[in-house]
Coordinates of C-alpha atoms in Angstrom, one line a residue:
Chain A
M1370 CA 32.6 -35.2 54.6
S1371 CA 30.5 -34.8 51.5
D1372 CA 30.6 -31.6 49.5
K1373 CA 27.5 -29.4 49.9
I1374 CA 26.4 -28.2 46.5
L1375 CA 23.4 -26.0 45.6
I1376 CA 22.2 -25.9 42.1
V1377 CA 20.3 -22.7 41.2
G1378 CA 18.2 -23.0 38.0
A1379 CA 17.8 -26.8 38.0
G1380 CA 16.2 -27.4 34.6
A1381 CA 17.8 -29.7 32.0
I1382 CA 21.4 -28.6 32.4
G1383 CA 21.3 -28.0 36.2
G1384 CA 19.4 -31.2 36.8
F1385 CA 21.7 -33.2 34.7
Y1386 CA 25.0 -31.9 36.2
G1387 CA 23.5 -31.9 39.7
G1388 CA 22.4 -35.5 39.2
L1389 CA 26.0 -36.4 38.2
L1390 CA 27.4 -34.8 41.3
A1391 CA 24.9 -36.6 43.5
K1392 CA 26.0 -39.9 41.8
A1393 CA 29.6 -39.0 42.7
G1394 CA 28.7 -38.7 46.3
A1395 CA 28.0 -35.0 46.9
K1396 CA 25.1 -33.6 48.9
V1397 CA 23.2 -31.8 46.1
S1398 CA 20.3 -29.5 46.7
V1399 CA 18.4 -27.6 44.1
V1400 CA 16.5 -24.4 43.7
C1401 CA 13.8 -24.7 41.0
R1402 CA 10.8 -22.5 40.4
S1403 CA 8.5 -23.7 37.7
D1404 CA 9.0 -27.4 38.4
Y1405 CA 9.2 -27.1 42.2
N1406 CA 6.1 -29.2 43.1
I1407 CA 6.9 -32.2 41.0
V1408 CA 10.6 -32.2 41.8
K1409 CA 9.9 -31.8 45.5
Q1410 CA 7.7 -34.9 45.3
R1411 CA 9.6 -37.1 42.9
G1412 CA 13.1 -35.8 42.3
Y1413 CA 14.5 -36.2 38.8
R1414 CA 14.4 -39.1 36.5
I1415 CA 17.5 -38.9 34.2
D1416 CA 17.8 -40.9 31.1
S1417 CA 21.3 -40.6 29.5
C1418 CA 22.5 -41.7 26.2
D1419 CA 25.7 -43.1 27.6
L1420 CA 25.6 -42.9 31.4
G1421 CA 22.5 -45.1 32.1
Q1422 CA 19.3 -44.1 33.8
W1423 CA 19.1 -43.0 37.3
Q1424 CA 17.0 -41.3 39.9
F1425 CA 18.3 -38.0 41.3
E1426 CA 16.9 -37.2 44.7
P1427 CA 18.2 -33.8 45.8
E1428 CA 19.0 -33.3 49.5
Q1429 CA 16.7 -30.4 49.5
V1430 CA 14.3 -29.0 46.9
L1431 CA 13.8 -25.3 47.4
Q1432 CA 11.9 -22.4 45.9
R1433 CA 14.5 -19.8 46.5
A1434 CA 18.2 -19.7 47.5
G1435 CA 17.4 -18.0 50.8
D1436 CA 15.7 -21.2 52.0
Y1437 CA 19.0 -23.0 51.9
R1438 CA 20.3 -22.9 55.5
Q1439 CA 23.6 -24.5 55.0
D1440 CA 27.0 -23.3 53.9
A1441 CA 27.3 -24.4 50.3
D1442 CA 30.8 -25.4 49.2
Y1443 CA 29.7 -24.8 45.6
L1444 CA 26.8 -22.8 44.3
I1445 CA 26.2 -23.8 40.7
L1446 CA 24.2 -21.3 38.6
C1447 CA 22.6 -22.8 35.5
T1448 CA 19.9 -20.4 34.4
K1449 CA 19.7 -18.9 31.0
V1450 CA 21.3 -15.5 30.7
T1451 CA 18.5 -13.1 29.7
D1452 CA 17.3 -9.7 30.7
Q1453 CA 14.4 -11.3 32.5
I1454 CA 16.6 -13.2 34.9
D1455 CA 18.3 -11.4 37.9
R1456 CA 21.3 -13.7 38.3
I1457 CA 22.6 -11.9 41.3
G1458 CA 19.3 -11.7 43.1
L1459 CA 18.7 -15.4 42.5
I1460 CA 21.8 -16.5 44.3
R1461 CA 22.7 -13.8 46.8
D1462 CA 21.0 -15.2 49.8
A1463 CA 22.8 -18.5 49.6
V1464 CA 26.4 -17.2 48.9
R1465 CA 28.6 -17.7 52.1
P1466 CA 32.2 -16.4 52.3
H1467 CA 33.7 -19.7 51.4
T1468 CA 31.1 -20.6 48.7
A1469 CA 32.7 -21.1 45.2
I1470 CA 30.3 -19.7 42.6
V1471 CA 30.2 -21.8 39.5
F1472 CA 28.2 -20.6 36.5
I1473 CA 27.4 -23.0 33.7
Q1474 CA 25.9 -20.6 31.3
N1475 CA 26.0 -19.4 27.7
G1476 CA 27.6 -16.2 26.5
V1477 CA 30.7 -14.1 26.5
E1478 CA 31.6 -11.3 29.0
I1479 CA 28.9 -12.5 31.4
E1480 CA 31.5 -12.6 34.3
A1481 CA 31.7 -9.0 35.3
Q1482 CA 28.3 -8.8 36.9
L1483 CA 29.1 -11.8 39.2
Q1484 CA 32.6 -10.5 39.9
D1485 CA 31.2 -7.1 40.9
A1486 CA 28.5 -8.6 43.1
F1487 CA 30.8 -11.2 44.9
P1488 CA 34.3 -9.7 44.8
D1489 CA 35.5 -11.9 47.6
N1490 CA 34.2 -15.3 46.4
E1491 CA 36.0 -17.8 44.3
L1492 CA 34.4 -17.7 40.8
V1493 CA 34.4 -20.6 38.4
S1494 CA 33.3 -20.4 34.8
G1495 CA 31.8 -23.5 33.3
L1496 CA 31.1 -24.3 29.7
A1497 CA 28.8 -27.2 28.9
F1498 CA 29.1 -29.1 25.7
V1499 CA 26.0 -31.2 26.1
C1500 CA 22.7 -31.8 24.6
C1501 CA 20.0 -32.2 27.3
N1502 CA 16.3 -31.8 27.1
R1503 CA 13.7 -31.4 29.8
L1504 CA 10.9 -33.8 28.7
Q1505 CA 8.6 -32.7 31.4
A1506 CA 8.9 -31.6 35.0
G1507 CA 11.5 -33.8 36.7
E1508 CA 12.3 -35.7 33.6
I1509 CA 15.6 -35.1 31.8
R1510 CA 16.9 -36.7 28.7
H1511 CA 20.6 -36.5 28.0
L1512 CA 20.9 -36.9 24.2
A1513 CA 24.6 -36.4 23.3
Y1514 CA 28.0 -35.1 24.4
G1515 CA 28.4 -34.1 28.1
K1516 CA 31.8 -32.4 28.4
L1517 CA 32.0 -29.7 31.0
M1518 CA 35.0 -27.3 30.8
L1519 CA 36.0 -25.5 34.0
G1520 CA 38.3 -22.7 34.9
N1521 CA 38.8 -20.0 37.5
L1522 CA 38.3 -16.3 37.0
P1523 CA 40.2 -14.2 36.1
G1524 CA 42.3 -17.2 35.1
G1525 CA 44.1 -20.3 36.3
V1526 CA 42.7 -23.1 38.4
S1527 CA 42.2 -23.5 42.2
A1528 CA 42.3 -26.6 44.4
K1529 CA 38.6 -26.3 44.8
T1530 CA 38.0 -26.3 41.1
R1531 CA 40.2 -29.4 40.8
H1532 CA 38.1 -31.1 43.4
L1533 CA 34.9 -30.3 41.5
Q1534 CA 36.6 -31.6 38.4
Q1535 CA 37.3 -34.9 40.1
L1536 CA 33.6 -35.2 41.2
F1537 CA 32.5 -34.8 37.6
I1538 CA 35.1 -37.2 36.3
R1539 CA 34.1 -39.7 38.9
S1540 CA 30.5 -39.4 37.6
G1541 CA 31.5 -40.4 34.2
I1542 CA 31.9 -37.2 32.1
E1543 CA 34.8 -35.4 30.5
C1544 CA 35.8 -32.4 32.6
P1545 CA 38.8 -30.6 31.2
I1546 CA 40.3 -27.6 32.9
N1547 CA 41.0 -24.5 30.9
E1548 CA 43.3 -22.0 32.6
D1549 CA 42.2 -19.3 30.2
I1550 CA 38.5 -20.0 30.5
I1551 CA 37.6 -16.6 29.0
A1552 CA 39.2 -17.7 25.8
G1553 CA 37.2 -20.9 26.2
R1554 CA 34.0 -18.8 26.2
W1555 CA 35.1 -17.0 23.1
Q1556 CA 35.8 -20.4 21.5
K1557 CA 32.3 -21.6 22.3
C1558 CA 31.0 -18.3 20.9
V1559 CA 32.7 -19.1 17.6
W1560 CA 30.0 -21.8 17.1
N1561 CA 27.1 -20.1 18.9
A1562 CA 27.3 -16.7 17.2
P1563 CA 26.5 -18.0 13.8
F1564 CA 24.4 -21.0 14.4
N1565 CA 22.1 -19.7 17.1
P1566 CA 20.8 -16.7 15.3
L1567 CA 20.8 -18.3 11.9
S1568 CA 18.6 -21.1 13.2
V1569 CA 16.0 -18.6 14.4
L1570 CA 16.2 -16.2 11.5
S1571 CA 16.0 -18.9 8.9
G1572 CA 12.7 -19.9 10.4
G1573 CA 13.9 -23.0 12.1
L1574 CA 16.5 -24.8 10.0
P1575 CA 18.7 -27.4 11.8
T1576 CA 22.5 -26.8 11.9
L1577 CA 23.5 -29.1 9.1
A1578 CA 21.1 -27.5 6.5
I1579 CA 22.4 -24.0 7.5
L1580 CA 26.0 -25.1 7.1
Q1581 CA 25.4 -26.9 3.8
Q1582 CA 23.9 -23.8 2.3
Q1583 CA 25.9 -21.0 3.9
E1584 CA 29.3 -22.3 4.8
Q1585 CA 31.1 -19.2 3.6
L1586 CA 28.9 -16.9 5.6
I1587 CA 29.4 -19.1 8.7
R1588 CA 33.2 -19.0 8.3
R1589 CA 33.1 -15.3 8.0
I1590 CA 31.0 -14.8 11.1
M1591 CA 33.3 -17.2 12.9
Q1592 CA 36.3 -15.1 11.8
E1593 CA 34.6 -12.0 13.2
V1594 CA 34.3 -13.8 16.6
C1595 CA 38.0 -14.8 16.4
D1596 CA 38.9 -11.2 15.6
I1597 CA 37.0 -9.9 18.6
A1598 CA 38.5 -12.6 20.9
A1599 CA 42.0 -11.6 19.8
G1600 CA 41.1 -7.9 20.2
C1601 CA 40.1 -8.7 23.8
G1602 CA 43.5 -10.4 24.5
H1603 CA 42.3 -14.0 24.1
P1604 CA 43.5 -15.1 20.7
L1605 CA 42.1 -18.5 19.6
T1606 CA 44.1 -21.2 17.9
D1607 CA 44.3 -21.1 14.1
D1608 CA 42.3 -24.3 13.6
V1609 CA 39.3 -23.2 15.6
I1610 CA 37.1 -22.3 12.5
E1611 CA 38.0 -25.4 10.6
T1612 CA 37.4 -27.6 13.6
N1613 CA 34.0 -26.1 14.3
I1614 CA 33.0 -26.5 10.6
Q1615 CA 34.1 -30.1 10.5
N1616 CA 32.5 -31.0 13.8
T1617 CA 29.2 -29.5 12.7
Y1618 CA 29.3 -31.5 9.5
A1619 CA 29.8 -34.6 11.7
M1620 CA 27.0 -33.8 14.2
P1621 CA 23.5 -35.0 13.6
P1622 CA 21.2 -32.1 12.4
Y1623 CA 20.6 -30.2 15.6
K1624 CA 18.3 -27.5 16.8
T1625 CA 20.2 -24.8 18.6
S1626 CA 19.2 -23.7 22.1
M1627 CA 18.1 -20.3 20.8
L1628 CA 15.8 -22.0 18.3
L1629 CA 14.3 -24.2 21.1
D1630 CA 13.8 -21.1 23.2
F1631 CA 12.2 -19.3 20.2
E1632 CA 9.9 -22.2 19.5
R1633 CA 8.8 -22.4 23.1
G1634 CA 8.2 -18.6 23.3
H1635 CA 11.0 -18.2 25.9
P1636 CA 13.3 -15.2 26.0
M1637 CA 16.4 -15.9 23.9
E1638 CA 20.1 -15.4 24.9
T1639 CA 20.6 -12.7 22.3
E1640 CA 22.4 -10.3 24.5
A1641 CA 24.7 -12.9 26.2
I1642 CA 25.8 -14.4 22.9
L1643 CA 25.6 -11.7 20.3
G1644 CA 25.1 -8.4 22.1
N1645 CA 28.1 -8.9 24.4
A1646 CA 30.3 -9.9 21.5
V1647 CA 29.3 -6.8 19.5
R1648 CA 29.8 -4.6 22.5
A1649 CA 33.3 -6.1 23.0
A1650 CA 34.1 -5.5 19.3
H1651 CA 33.0 -1.8 19.6
R1652 CA 35.0 -1.3 22.8
Q1653 CA 38.1 -2.8 21.2
G1654 CA 37.6 -1.2 17.8
V1655 CA 37.2 -4.5 15.9
A1656 CA 34.9 -4.6 12.8
C1657 CA 32.1 -7.1 12.9
P1658 CA 29.5 -6.1 10.3
R1659 CA 27.9 -9.6 10.0
L1660 CA 27.6 -10.0 13.8
E1661 CA 26.1 -6.5 14.0
T1662 CA 23.6 -7.4 11.3
L1663 CA 22.6 -10.7 13.0
Y1664 CA 22.3 -8.9 16.4
S1665 CA 20.1 -6.2 14.9
L1666 CA 17.9 -8.8 13.2
M1667 CA 17.5 -10.8 16.5
K1668 CA 16.4 -7.6 18.2
L1669 CA 13.9 -6.9 15.4
R1670 CA 12.6 -10.5 15.7
A1671 CA 12.1 -10.0 19.4
L1672 CA 10.3 -6.7 18.8
Q1673 CA 7.9 -8.5 16.5
I1674 CA 7.3 -11.3 19.1
Q1675 CA 6.5 -8.6 21.6
N1676 CA 4.2 -6.7 19.3
Q1677 CA 2.3 -10.0 18.4
S1678 CA 1.8 -10.8 22.1
Q1679 CA 0.2 -7.4 22.8
Chain B
M645 CA -4.5 6.5 -34.3
S646 CA -4.5 5.1 -30.8
D647 CA -1.4 3.4 -29.4
K648 CA -1.6 -0.4 -29.2
I649 CA -0.3 -1.5 -25.8
L650 CA 0.0 -5.0 -24.5
I651 CA 0.4 -5.5 -20.7
V652 CA 2.0 -8.8 -19.7
G653 CA 1.5 -9.8 -16.1
A654 CA -1.6 -7.8 -15.4
G655 CA -1.9 -8.0 -11.7
A656 CA -2.1 -5.0 -9.4
I657 CA 0.7 -3.0 -11.0
G658 CA 0.0 -4.0 -14.5
G659 CA -3.8 -3.6 -14.2
F660 CA -3.4 -0.2 -12.6
Y661 CA -0.9 1.3 -15.1
G662 CA -2.8 -0.4 -18.0
G663 CA -6.1 1.1 -16.7
L664 CA -4.4 4.6 -16.6
L665 CA -3.2 4.2 -20.2
A666 CA -6.7 3.1 -21.3
K667 CA -8.2 6.2 -19.6
A668 CA -5.6 8.3 -21.6
G669 CA -7.0 6.8 -24.8
A670 CA -4.7 3.9 -25.7
K671 CA -5.9 0.5 -26.9
V672 CA -4.8 -1.6 -24.0
S673 CA -4.8 -5.4 -24.1
V674 CA -3.7 -7.6 -21.2
V675 CA -2.2 -11.1 -20.8
C676 CA -3.1 -12.5 -17.4
R677 CA -3.0 -16.0 -16.2
S678 CA -4.5 -16.7 -12.8
D679 CA -7.2 -14.1 -13.1
Y680 CA -8.0 -14.7 -16.8
N681 CA -11.6 -15.9 -16.5
I682 CA -12.8 -13.1 -14.2
V683 CA -11.0 -10.4 -16.1
K684 CA -12.2 -11.7 -19.5
Q685 CA -15.7 -11.5 -18.1
R686 CA -15.7 -8.3 -16.2
G687 CA -12.5 -6.4 -16.8
Y688 CA -10.9 -4.5 -13.9
R689 CA -12.6 -2.4 -11.2
I690 CA -9.9 0.2 -10.1
D691 CA -10.4 2.2 -6.9
S692 CA -7.8 4.9 -6.5
C693 CA -6.9 7.0 -3.5
D694 CA -6.6 10.1 -5.7
L695 CA -7.7 9.3 -9.2
G696 CA -11.3 8.2 -8.6
Q697 CA -12.9 4.9 -9.4
W698 CA -13.1 3.5 -12.9
Q699 CA -13.8 0.4 -14.9
F700 CA -10.9 -0.8 -17.1
E701 CA -12.2 -2.9 -20.0
P702 CA -9.1 -4.2 -22.0
E703 CA -9.3 -4.4 -25.7
Q704 CA -8.4 -8.0 -25.5
V705 CA -7.9 -10.3 -22.5
L706 CA -5.5 -13.1 -23.4
Q707 CA -3.9 -16.1 -21.7
R708 CA -0.6 -15.8 -23.5
A709 CA 1.3 -13.2 -25.5
G710 CA 1.2 -15.3 -28.7
D711 CA -2.6 -14.9 -28.8
Y712 CA -2.1 -11.1 -29.4
R713 CA -2.3 -10.8 -33.2
Q714 CA -1.6 -7.1 -33.6
D715 CA 1.6 -5.1 -33.7
A716 CA 2.1 -3.7 -30.2
D717 CA 3.6 -0.2 -30.1
Y718 CA 4.5 -0.9 -26.4
L719 CA 4.7 -4.2 -24.6
I720 CA 4.7 -3.5 -20.9
L721 CA 6.0 -6.3 -18.7
C722 CA 4.9 -6.1 -15.1
T723 CA 5.5 -9.6 -13.6
K724 CA 7.6 -10.2 -10.5
V725 CA 11.2 -11.0 -11.2
T726 CA 11.8 -14.4 -9.7
D727 CA 13.4 -17.7 -10.8
Q728 CA 10.0 -19.1 -11.4
I729 CA 9.1 -16.6 -14.1
D730 CA 10.5 -16.9 -17.6
R731 CA 10.4 -13.2 -18.6
I732 CA 11.6 -13.8 -22.1
G733 CA 9.3 -16.7 -22.8
L734 CA 6.3 -14.8 -21.5
I735 CA 6.7 -12.0 -24.0
R736 CA 8.6 -13.3 -27.0
D737 CA 5.6 -14.2 -29.2
A738 CA 4.2 -10.7 -29.0
V739 CA 7.4 -8.7 -29.7
R740 CA 7.4 -7.2 -33.2
P741 CA 10.3 -5.2 -34.7
H742 CA 8.9 -1.8 -33.8
T743 CA 7.6 -2.9 -30.4
A744 CA 9.1 -0.9 -27.5
I745 CA 9.6 -3.2 -24.5
V746 CA 8.8 -1.5 -21.2
F747 CA 9.5 -3.3 -18.0
I748 CA 8.0 -2.0 -14.8
Q749 CA 9.7 -4.4 -12.4
N750 CA 11.8 -4.5 -9.2
G751 CA 15.5 -5.1 -8.9
V752 CA 18.8 -4.1 -10.2
E753 CA 20.7 -5.4 -13.2
I754 CA 17.6 -7.1 -14.6
E755 CA 18.1 -5.5 -18.0
A756 CA 20.8 -7.7 -19.6
Q757 CA 18.5 -10.7 -20.0
L758 CA 16.0 -8.5 -22.1
Q759 CA 18.8 -6.7 -23.9
D760 CA 20.3 -10.1 -25.0
A761 CA 17.0 -11.5 -26.1
F762 CA 15.8 -8.5 -28.0
P763 CA 18.9 -6.7 -29.2
D764 CA 17.0 -4.8 -31.9
N765 CA 14.1 -3.5 -29.9
E766 CA 13.8 -0.3 -28.0
L767 CA 14.0 -1.1 -24.3
V768 CA 12.4 1.2 -21.7
S769 CA 13.1 0.7 -18.0
G770 CA 10.3 1.7 -15.6
L771 CA 10.3 2.2 -11.9
A772 CA 7.0 2.3 -10.1
F773 CA 6.7 4.2 -6.8
V774 CA 3.2 3.1 -6.0
C775 CA 1.2 1.2 -3.5
C776 CA -1.3 -1.0 -5.2
N777 CA -3.1 -4.2 -4.0
R778 CA -5.1 -6.8 -5.8
L779 CA -8.2 -7.2 -3.6
Q780 CA -9.4 -10.1 -5.6
A781 CA -9.5 -11.1 -9.3
G782 CA -10.2 -8.0 -11.4
E783 CA -10.3 -5.7 -8.4
I784 CA -7.4 -3.3 -7.8
R785 CA -7.0 -0.8 -5.0
H786 CA -4.6 2.0 -5.4
L787 CA -3.5 3.0 -1.9
A788 CA -0.8 5.6 -2.2
Y789 CA 1.8 7.3 -4.5
G790 CA 1.7 6.4 -8.2
K791 CA 4.8 7.9 -9.7
L792 CA 6.3 6.0 -12.6
M793 CA 9.9 6.9 -13.7
L794 CA 10.9 6.0 -17.2
G795 CA 14.2 6.0 -19.1
N796 CA 15.6 4.2 -22.1
L797 CA 18.4 1.7 -22.1
P798 CA 21.3 1.9 -22.1
G799 CA 20.5 5.6 -21.3
G800 CA 18.8 8.7 -22.6
V801 CA 15.2 9.1 -23.7
S802 CA 13.5 8.4 -27.0
A803 CA 10.6 10.1 -28.7
K804 CA 8.5 7.0 -28.1
T805 CA 9.3 7.1 -24.4
R806 CA 8.3 10.8 -24.3
H807 CA 5.1 9.8 -25.9
L808 CA 4.4 7.1 -23.3
Q809 CA 5.2 9.7 -20.6
Q810 CA 2.6 12.0 -22.1
L811 CA 0.0 9.3 -21.9
F812 CA 0.7 8.6 -18.3
I813 CA 0.7 12.4 -17.4
R814 CA -2.6 12.8 -19.2
S815 CA -4.0 10.0 -17.1
G816 CA -3.1 11.9 -13.9
I817 CA 0.1 10.5 -12.5
E818 CA 3.6 11.8 -12.2
C819 CA 5.9 10.4 -14.8
P820 CA 9.4 11.8 -14.7
I821 CA 12.1 10.8 -17.2
N822 CA 15.5 9.7 -15.9
E823 CA 18.1 9.7 -18.5
D824 CA 20.3 7.5 -16.3
I825 CA 17.6 5.1 -15.4
I826 CA 20.2 2.5 -14.3
A827 CA 21.1 4.9 -11.5
G828 CA 17.4 5.3 -10.9
R829 CA 17.2 1.5 -10.3
W830 CA 20.1 1.7 -7.8
Q831 CA 18.4 4.6 -6.1
K832 CA 15.3 2.5 -5.6
C833 CA 17.4 -0.3 -4.4
V834 CA 18.7 1.9 -1.6
W835 CA 15.3 1.6 0.0
N836 CA 14.4 -1.9 -1.2
A837 CA 17.7 -3.6 -0.1
P838 CA 17.2 -2.9 3.6
F839 CA 13.5 -2.8 4.1
N840 CA 12.4 -5.8 2.0
P841 CA 14.5 -8.4 3.7
L842 CA 14.3 -6.9 7.2
S843 CA 10.5 -7.0 7.0
V844 CA 10.6 -10.7 6.2
L845 CA 13.5 -11.7 8.5
S846 CA 12.0 -9.7 11.5
G847 CA 8.9 -11.9 11.2
G848 CA 6.7 -9.2 9.6
L849 CA 7.4 -5.8 11.1
P850 CA 6.2 -2.8 9.2
T851 CA 8.8 -0.3 7.8
L852 CA 8.4 2.3 10.5
A853 CA 9.0 -0.1 13.4
I854 CA 12.1 -1.4 11.6
L855 CA 13.4 2.1 11.0
Q856 CA 12.7 3.3 14.6
Q857 CA 14.7 0.3 16.1
Q858 CA 17.5 -0.1 13.6
E859 CA 18.1 3.2 11.9
Q860 CA 21.9 2.8 12.1
L861 CA 21.9 -0.6 10.5
I862 CA 19.6 0.7 7.7
R863 CA 21.8 3.6 7.0
R864 CA 24.8 1.2 6.7
I865 CA 23.0 -1.1 4.4
M866 CA 21.9 1.9 2.3
Q867 CA 25.6 3.0 2.2
E868 CA 26.6 -0.4 0.9
V869 CA 24.1 0.0 -2.0
C870 CA 25.4 3.5 -2.7
D871 CA 29.0 2.1 -2.8
I872 CA 28.0 -0.6 -5.3
A873 CA 26.1 1.8 -7.5
A874 CA 29.2 4.1 -7.6
G875 CA 31.4 1.0 -8.2
C876 CA 29.1 0.3 -11.2
G877 CA 29.6 3.8 -12.6
H878 CA 26.3 5.2 -11.4
P879 CA 27.1 7.3 -8.4
L880 CA 24.0 8.5 -6.5
T881 CA 23.5 11.9 -5.0
D882 CA 24.9 12.6 -1.5
D883 CA 21.5 13.1 0.0
V884 CA 19.9 9.8 -1.1
I885 CA 20.3 8.1 2.3
E886 CA 19.0 11.0 4.3
T887 CA 16.1 11.5 1.9
N888 CA 15.1 7.8 2.1
I889 CA 15.3 7.8 5.9
Q890 CA 13.2 10.9 6.2
N891 CA 10.6 9.8 3.7
T892 CA 10.3 6.5 5.5
Y893 CA 9.7 8.2 8.8
A894 CA 7.0 10.3 7.0
M895 CA 5.3 7.2 5.4
P896 CA 2.5 5.4 7.1
P897 CA 3.8 2.0 8.5
Y898 CA 4.0 -0.1 5.4
K899 CA 4.3 -3.8 4.6
T900 CA 7.0 -4.3 1.9
S901 CA 6.3 -6.2 -1.3
M902 CA 8.6 -8.9 -0.2
L903 CA 6.7 -9.3 3.1
L904 CA 3.4 -9.5 1.2
D905 CA 4.8 -12.2 -1.1
F906 CA 6.2 -14.0 1.9
E907 CA 2.9 -13.9 3.8
R908 CA 1.1 -15.2 0.7
G909 CA 3.6 -18.0 0.2
H910 CA 4.7 -16.5 -3.2
P911 CA 8.3 -16.6 -4.4
M912 CA 10.2 -13.5 -3.2
E913 CA 12.3 -11.1 -5.4
T914 CA 15.4 -12.0 -3.4
E915 CA 17.7 -12.5 -6.5
A916 CA 16.5 -9.4 -8.3
I917 CA 16.9 -7.1 -5.3
L918 CA 19.6 -8.6 -3.2
G919 CA 21.3 -11.3 -5.2
N920 CA 22.0 -9.0 -8.2
A921 CA 23.3 -6.2 -5.9
V922 CA 25.7 -8.6 -4.2
R923 CA 26.9 -10.1 -7.5
A924 CA 27.5 -6.6 -8.8
A925 CA 29.5 -5.8 -5.7
H926 CA 31.6 -8.9 -6.2
R927 CA 32.2 -8.1 -9.8
Q928 CA 33.3 -4.6 -9.0
G929 CA 35.3 -5.5 -5.9
V930 CA 33.0 -3.5 -3.5
A931 CA 32.6 -4.7 0.1
C932 CA 29.0 -5.3 1.2
P933 CA 29.1 -7.6 4.3
R934 CA 25.6 -6.6 5.5
L935 CA 23.9 -7.1 2.2
E936 CA 25.7 -10.5 1.9
T937 CA 24.4 -11.5 5.3
L938 CA 20.8 -10.4 4.4
Y939 CA 21.1 -12.2 1.1
S940 CA 22.3 -15.4 2.8
L941 CA 19.5 -15.2 5.4
M942 CA 16.9 -14.8 2.7
K943 CA 18.2 -17.9 1.0
L944 CA 18.1 -19.8 4.2
R945 CA 14.5 -18.6 4.8
A946 CA 13.5 -19.8 1.3
L947 CA 15.2 -23.2 2.0
Q948 CA 13.2 -23.5 5.2
I949 CA 9.9 -22.7 3.3
Q950 CA 10.8 -25.3 0.7
N951 CA 11.6 -27.9 3.4
Q952 CA 8.3 -27.2 5.2
S953 CA 6.3 -27.6 2.0
Q954 CA 7.8 -31.0 1.3

């Protein structure tokens, strides 16, 4: 019997991973809001850099989770993590007792809210290393990478997560398991914490230009993230900074997700990426003056955007 | 006999203080470049918030210092301090053996260049606490404050500086002497170092909004400046942070000079205000992670401006 999967927040990331799961044989439905009419009519056209082009026709296209009348095996939450989005309210009406809740989202320490709301459900944390754009409603372009890292909360890996991994691998992407996925989130934050805010605060520089001019600052910010992760009991490996630096030099110049949100006038994931890291540092008594400064600057930038729009 | 004074860089600040000295009876000439034609024809119209309106007709209006054929008693340099401006080259041809060089400019540790170039001249450091705008060529509006603080380098006060002080006082403004004017510069930097870059990096917020949202960050940046000043042998008084915070709450919302330069597409005084402070910290082994972060961000912002204009 096919797996029943509901994707909530089926934009570029949700549509791409949903489309892969459908290719692998799952029954994939989607909840999407802004693009509902077009997706309902035509599904998704996905154009991948290395997995070909395909049409993804969801089983059901819905406007809200409550309209999904089946028992989802997996509910995959792919929205941004911002104050404007009620993650619990968006999914609550589709969560059944045996539904595994998978969240493929940015940020650190974003688990507690879901753990508190669904204490009896299996919870799977997902980290996407992918570059996907929504060209227009129902059109997704996969530009680079694709790896999805999965792991159960609070740790380890379940049979159900292994099964989901197999679906993703069958669809053609890398899908490693990380039994300390919380450390995995901190590891991703090592890159996100400097490059996302610096891309916005610099006025829109791509990653390579930022790195070329400010490698020392970036290394120091990365070290602060490593210090916080260690303070939280999730020490990262010694080579994590060097690897991130070298990988970024090897990447094509890249606009960060925060910069894209900024340019589109969308809310930015400042709290999920920077605010939560700074709060964790304060809780654990770890110094992070550079992260604090970036966090404050991003809040000032947001205030200015808000003032301008009034 | 009237004092012969040459103002170099006679924009808003230079025109205002030059106009005051002329009111006090000095023979004031000016070197101005972009506004030369208009000023040559019509002089300056100065409209002050508390000193009335007056017409300032310079003795001579010149395009370069070398055209000044007299022996200046005082040469007052009022340009911005940026990489684009050759401060020495701008004044060299008008400096005579007995000329006192007065620089009314922003920044810390901007003295050495002048001391090295003119080791035998009296050097007077000036700090302007004034809000002046150039409305258009030859039109200056004095909006608030006006105080000019003077002191000799490397310290103390000369008879010639006292005489200049008397001219300014006669013209109606406050003109205190600071016998440790280097500490005075650090004290001004306590305000400039947070508010100037934060106003630019926030996307244009006025000072009050920045302070209301980020008072703690601002206090910490101010503390870093105090630490550097102390490390350089110029400890500031204990109340300097509190006084700056309270004064800024009491000020009308204000656009910093760096923000005005940024909005006009002019070079910003990043090196004079932030770069020199950070370099002094490194030299003295004082930690300043927040200042370093702001300095790096301002350089990234400048790189982005440069990329955009290419």
